Coordinates of C-alpha atoms in Angstrom, one line a residue:
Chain F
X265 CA 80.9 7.4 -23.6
X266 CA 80.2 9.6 -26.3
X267 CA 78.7 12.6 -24.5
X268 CA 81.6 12.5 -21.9
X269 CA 83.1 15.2 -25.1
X270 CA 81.5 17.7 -23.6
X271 CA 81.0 17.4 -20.2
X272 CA 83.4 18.9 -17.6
X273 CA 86.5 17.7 -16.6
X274 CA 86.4 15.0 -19.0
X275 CA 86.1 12.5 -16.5
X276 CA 82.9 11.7 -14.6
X277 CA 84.6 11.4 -10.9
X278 CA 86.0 14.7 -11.3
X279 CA 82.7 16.1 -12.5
X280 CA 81.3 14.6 -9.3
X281 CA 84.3 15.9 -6.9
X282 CA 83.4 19.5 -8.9
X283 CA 80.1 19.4 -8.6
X284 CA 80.1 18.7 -4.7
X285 CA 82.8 20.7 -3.9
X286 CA 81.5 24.2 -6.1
X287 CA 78.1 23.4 -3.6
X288 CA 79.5 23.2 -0.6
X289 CA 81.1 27.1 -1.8
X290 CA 77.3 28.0 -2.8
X291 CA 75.6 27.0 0.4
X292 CA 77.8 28.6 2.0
X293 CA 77.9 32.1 0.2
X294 CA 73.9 31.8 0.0
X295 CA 73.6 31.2 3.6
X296 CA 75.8 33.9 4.3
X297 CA 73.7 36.1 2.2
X298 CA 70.3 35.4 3.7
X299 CA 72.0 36.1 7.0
X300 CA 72.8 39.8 5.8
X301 CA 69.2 40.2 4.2
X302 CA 67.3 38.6 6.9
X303 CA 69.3 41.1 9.2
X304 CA 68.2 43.8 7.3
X305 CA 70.6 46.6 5.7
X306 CA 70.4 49.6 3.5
X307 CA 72.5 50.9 0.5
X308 CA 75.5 52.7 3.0
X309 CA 75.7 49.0 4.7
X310 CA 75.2 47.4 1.8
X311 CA 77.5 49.1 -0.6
X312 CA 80.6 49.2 1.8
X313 CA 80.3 45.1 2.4
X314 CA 81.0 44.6 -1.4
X315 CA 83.9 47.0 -1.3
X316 CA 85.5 44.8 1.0
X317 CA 88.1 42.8 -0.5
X318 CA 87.1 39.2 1.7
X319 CA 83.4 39.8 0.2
X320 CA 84.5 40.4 -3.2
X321 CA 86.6 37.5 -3.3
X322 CA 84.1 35.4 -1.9
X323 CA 81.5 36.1 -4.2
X324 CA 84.0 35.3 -7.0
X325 CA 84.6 32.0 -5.3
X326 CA 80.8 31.9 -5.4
X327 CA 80.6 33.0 -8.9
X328 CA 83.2 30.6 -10.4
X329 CA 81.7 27.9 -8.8
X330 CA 77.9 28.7 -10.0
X331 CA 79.7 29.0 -13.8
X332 CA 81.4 24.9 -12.9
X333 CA 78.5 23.8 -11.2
X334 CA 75.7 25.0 -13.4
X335 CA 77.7 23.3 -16.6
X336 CA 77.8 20.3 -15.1
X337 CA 74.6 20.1 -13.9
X338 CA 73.2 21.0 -17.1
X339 CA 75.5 18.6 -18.9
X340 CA 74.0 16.6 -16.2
X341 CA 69.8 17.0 -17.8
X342 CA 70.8 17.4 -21.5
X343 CA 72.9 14.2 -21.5
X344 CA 70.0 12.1 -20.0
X345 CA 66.9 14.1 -22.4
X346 CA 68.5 15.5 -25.0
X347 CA 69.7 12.5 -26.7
X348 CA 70.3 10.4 -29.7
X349 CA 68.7 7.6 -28.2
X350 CA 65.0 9.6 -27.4
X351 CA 65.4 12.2 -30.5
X352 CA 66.9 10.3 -32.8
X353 CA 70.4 12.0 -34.9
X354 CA 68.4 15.8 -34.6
X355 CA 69.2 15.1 -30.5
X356 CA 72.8 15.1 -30.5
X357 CA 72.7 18.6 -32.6
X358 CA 70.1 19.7 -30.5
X359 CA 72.4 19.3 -27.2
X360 CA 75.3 20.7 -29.2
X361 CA 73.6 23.4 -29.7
X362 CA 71.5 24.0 -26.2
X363 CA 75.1 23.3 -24.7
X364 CA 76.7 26.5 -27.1
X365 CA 73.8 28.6 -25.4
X366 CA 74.0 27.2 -22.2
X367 CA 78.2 28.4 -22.3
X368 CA 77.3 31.7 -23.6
X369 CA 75.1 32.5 -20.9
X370 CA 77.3 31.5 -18.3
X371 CA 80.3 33.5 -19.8
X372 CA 78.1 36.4 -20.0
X373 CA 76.9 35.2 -16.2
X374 CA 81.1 35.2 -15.4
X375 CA 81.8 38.8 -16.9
X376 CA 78.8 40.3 -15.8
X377 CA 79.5 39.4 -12.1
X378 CA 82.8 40.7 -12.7
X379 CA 82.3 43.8 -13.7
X380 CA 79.7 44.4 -10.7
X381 CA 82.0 43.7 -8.1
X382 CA 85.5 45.3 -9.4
X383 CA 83.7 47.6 -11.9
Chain E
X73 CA 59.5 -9.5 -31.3
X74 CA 60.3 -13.0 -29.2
X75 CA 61.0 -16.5 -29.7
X76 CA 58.0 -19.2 -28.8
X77 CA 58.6 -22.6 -28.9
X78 CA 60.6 -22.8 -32.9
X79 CA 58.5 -19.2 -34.3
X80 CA 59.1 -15.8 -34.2
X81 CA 56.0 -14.3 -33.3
X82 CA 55.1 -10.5 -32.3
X83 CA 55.5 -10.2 -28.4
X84 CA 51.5 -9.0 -27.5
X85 CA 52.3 -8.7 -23.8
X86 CA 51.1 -5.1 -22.9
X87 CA 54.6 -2.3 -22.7
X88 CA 53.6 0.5 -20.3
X89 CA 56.5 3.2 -20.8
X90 CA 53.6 6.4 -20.2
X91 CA 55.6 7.5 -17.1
X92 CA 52.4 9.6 -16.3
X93 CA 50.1 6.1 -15.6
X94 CA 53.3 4.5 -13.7
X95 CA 53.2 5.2 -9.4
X96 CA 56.8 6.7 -8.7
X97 CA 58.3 6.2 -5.3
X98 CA 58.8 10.0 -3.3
X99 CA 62.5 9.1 -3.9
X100 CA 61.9 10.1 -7.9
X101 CA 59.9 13.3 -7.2
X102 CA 62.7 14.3 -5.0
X103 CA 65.3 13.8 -7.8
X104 CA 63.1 14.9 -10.6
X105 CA 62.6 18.7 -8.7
X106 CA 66.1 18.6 -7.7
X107 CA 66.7 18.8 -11.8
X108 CA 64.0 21.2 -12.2
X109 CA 64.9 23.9 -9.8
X110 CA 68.0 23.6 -11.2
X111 CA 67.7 24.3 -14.4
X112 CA 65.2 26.6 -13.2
X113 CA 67.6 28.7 -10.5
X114 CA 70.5 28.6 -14.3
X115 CA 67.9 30.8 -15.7
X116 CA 67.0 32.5 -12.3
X117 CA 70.8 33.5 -11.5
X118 CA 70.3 36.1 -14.1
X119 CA 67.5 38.3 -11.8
X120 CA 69.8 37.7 -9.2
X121 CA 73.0 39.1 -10.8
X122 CA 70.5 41.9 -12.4
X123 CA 69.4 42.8 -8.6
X124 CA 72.6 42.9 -7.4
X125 CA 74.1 45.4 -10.1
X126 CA 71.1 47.7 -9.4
X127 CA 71.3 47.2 -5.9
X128 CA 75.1 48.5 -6.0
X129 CA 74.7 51.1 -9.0
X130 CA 73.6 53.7 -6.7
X131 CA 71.3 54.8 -3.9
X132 CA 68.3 55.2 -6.8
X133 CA 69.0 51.4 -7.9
X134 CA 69.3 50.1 -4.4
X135 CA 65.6 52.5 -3.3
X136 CA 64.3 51.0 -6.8
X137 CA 64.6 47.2 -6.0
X138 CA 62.5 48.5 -2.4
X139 CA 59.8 50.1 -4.4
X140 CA 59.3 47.0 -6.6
X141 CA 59.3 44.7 -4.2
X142 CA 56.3 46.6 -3.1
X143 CA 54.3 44.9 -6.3
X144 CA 52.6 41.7 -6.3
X145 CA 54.4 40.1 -9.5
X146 CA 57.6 41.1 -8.1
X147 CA 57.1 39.4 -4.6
X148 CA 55.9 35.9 -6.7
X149 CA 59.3 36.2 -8.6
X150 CA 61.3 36.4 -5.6
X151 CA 59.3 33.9 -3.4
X152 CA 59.8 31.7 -6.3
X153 CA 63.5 32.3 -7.0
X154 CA 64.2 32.0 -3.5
X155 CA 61.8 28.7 -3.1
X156 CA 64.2 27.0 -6.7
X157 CA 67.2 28.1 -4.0
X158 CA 65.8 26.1 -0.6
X159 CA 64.7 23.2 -2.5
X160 CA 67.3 22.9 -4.4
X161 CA 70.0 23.6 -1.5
X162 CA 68.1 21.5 1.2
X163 CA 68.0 17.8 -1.6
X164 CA 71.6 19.0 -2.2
X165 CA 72.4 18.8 1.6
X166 CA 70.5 15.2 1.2
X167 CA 73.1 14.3 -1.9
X168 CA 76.1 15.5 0.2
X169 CA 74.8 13.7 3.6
X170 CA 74.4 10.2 1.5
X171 CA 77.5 10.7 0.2
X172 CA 78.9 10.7 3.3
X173 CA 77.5 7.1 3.6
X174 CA 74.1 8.2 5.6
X175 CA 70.9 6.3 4.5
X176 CA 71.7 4.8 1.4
X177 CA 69.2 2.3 1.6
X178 CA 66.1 2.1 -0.3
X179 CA 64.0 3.1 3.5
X180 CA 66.9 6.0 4.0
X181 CA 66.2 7.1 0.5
X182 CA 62.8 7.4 1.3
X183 CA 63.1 9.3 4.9
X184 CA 65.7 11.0 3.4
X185 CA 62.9 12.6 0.6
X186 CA 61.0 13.1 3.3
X187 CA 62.9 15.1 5.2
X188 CA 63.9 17.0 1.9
X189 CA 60.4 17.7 1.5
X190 CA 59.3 18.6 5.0
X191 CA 62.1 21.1 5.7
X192 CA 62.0 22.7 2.7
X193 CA 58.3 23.6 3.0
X194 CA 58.8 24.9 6.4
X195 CA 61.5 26.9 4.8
X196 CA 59.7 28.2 1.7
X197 CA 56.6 29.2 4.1
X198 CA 59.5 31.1 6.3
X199 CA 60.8 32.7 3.0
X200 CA 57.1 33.6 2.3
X201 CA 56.2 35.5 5.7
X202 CA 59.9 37.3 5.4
X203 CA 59.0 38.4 1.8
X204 CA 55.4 39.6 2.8

């Protein structure tokens, strides 16, 4: 149970609760996307739907859940490849270290989105 | 190494681990892509946030994202960000359905795949025509 250190909640049946729960908010907003894109729009249309308040905090409902669910997906893959047991000591570093990156990006991800929609 | 009769002697039956020689049922290509657009769509989540903060920067940025959608390079990345999304939404709709306690079976595994596979080219061929 080593690798549970770094993994979500630090429990695998909440990671599992998480992980389905933060998809069911990502098919959601992504369906509801496609259905404005596929319906066609243009900037006026476009920029007024994300000054709504129910859009913005939907896609930050969207956005929080990407940041859960990509970490524990991602905990999900390293944990199984990246390891001690098929690389040896080096793998444990290794996922340390692609799991540091992995956290930037998604805090960068978090703040990013944030600053488009109440910037 | 294993034990015959009161020796040690080396174990010379053939070990096949080379997963590239060994026939895996559709169940495991399902999973395996289900992993790879994954990890793809974490890196492909940063175009996405990138289009949408050009597409909201102004009327230039939002006209800009039309005019480059007008090149051939541009159309492959979106068909293929967009193809990482249906796969990797349509096996999640799998996941959630067999949680549910639908076709857990090894045979509802399998049509399960299937289905997976099936409606998710349809969909990526639909994503195509709507890009082009």
């Amino acid at each position: 149970m080593v690798t549970s250190v770094t993994n979500f909640g630090r429990n695998g049946l909440s990671d599992f609760l998480v992980q389905r729960i933060t998809s069911v908010v990502l098919l959601a907003y992504f369906g509801w996307l496609a259905y404005v894109l596929v319906a066609g729009t243009d900037y006026g249309q476009w920029q007024a739907l994300f000054a709504t308040t129910w859009v913005r905090i939907f896609s930050a409902a969207a956005l929080f859940s990407l940041i859960f669910h990509a970490w524990i997906g991602m905990w999900g893959v390293l944990s199984d490849y990246v390891t001690e047991r098929l690389m040896g000591a080096k793998g444990n570093v290794l996922r340390f270290l692609l799991q540091l990156a992995i956290g930037a990006a998604l805090f960068i991800y978090m703040v990013w989105g944030f600053q488009i929609l109440w910037g | 190494m294993g034990i015959q009769g009161d020796s040690l002697v080396k174990d010379t039956r053939p070990v096949n681990l080379d997963i590239a020689t060994i026939k895996l049922p559709i169940t495991a290509y399902a999973s395996i892509l289900h992993r790879i657009s994954g990890v793809f769509l974490f890196v492909a989540i940063g175009v996405m946030i990138y289009a949408l903060d050009l597409s909201l920067s102004s009327a230039e940025g939002f006209a800009s994202i039309a005019v480059m959608l007008d090149s051939l390079p541009a159309k492959m990345v979106v068909w293929a960000v967009l193809a990482g999304l249906i796969y990797h939404s349509v096996a999640g709709v799998k996941h959630l359905i067999m949680d549910m306690g639908y076709g857990e079976t090894y045979e509802g595994g399998v049509l399960g795949s299937r289905i997976t596979f099936l409606v998710s080219v349809v969909m990526i061929a639909l994503a195509g025509l709507w890009i082009w």
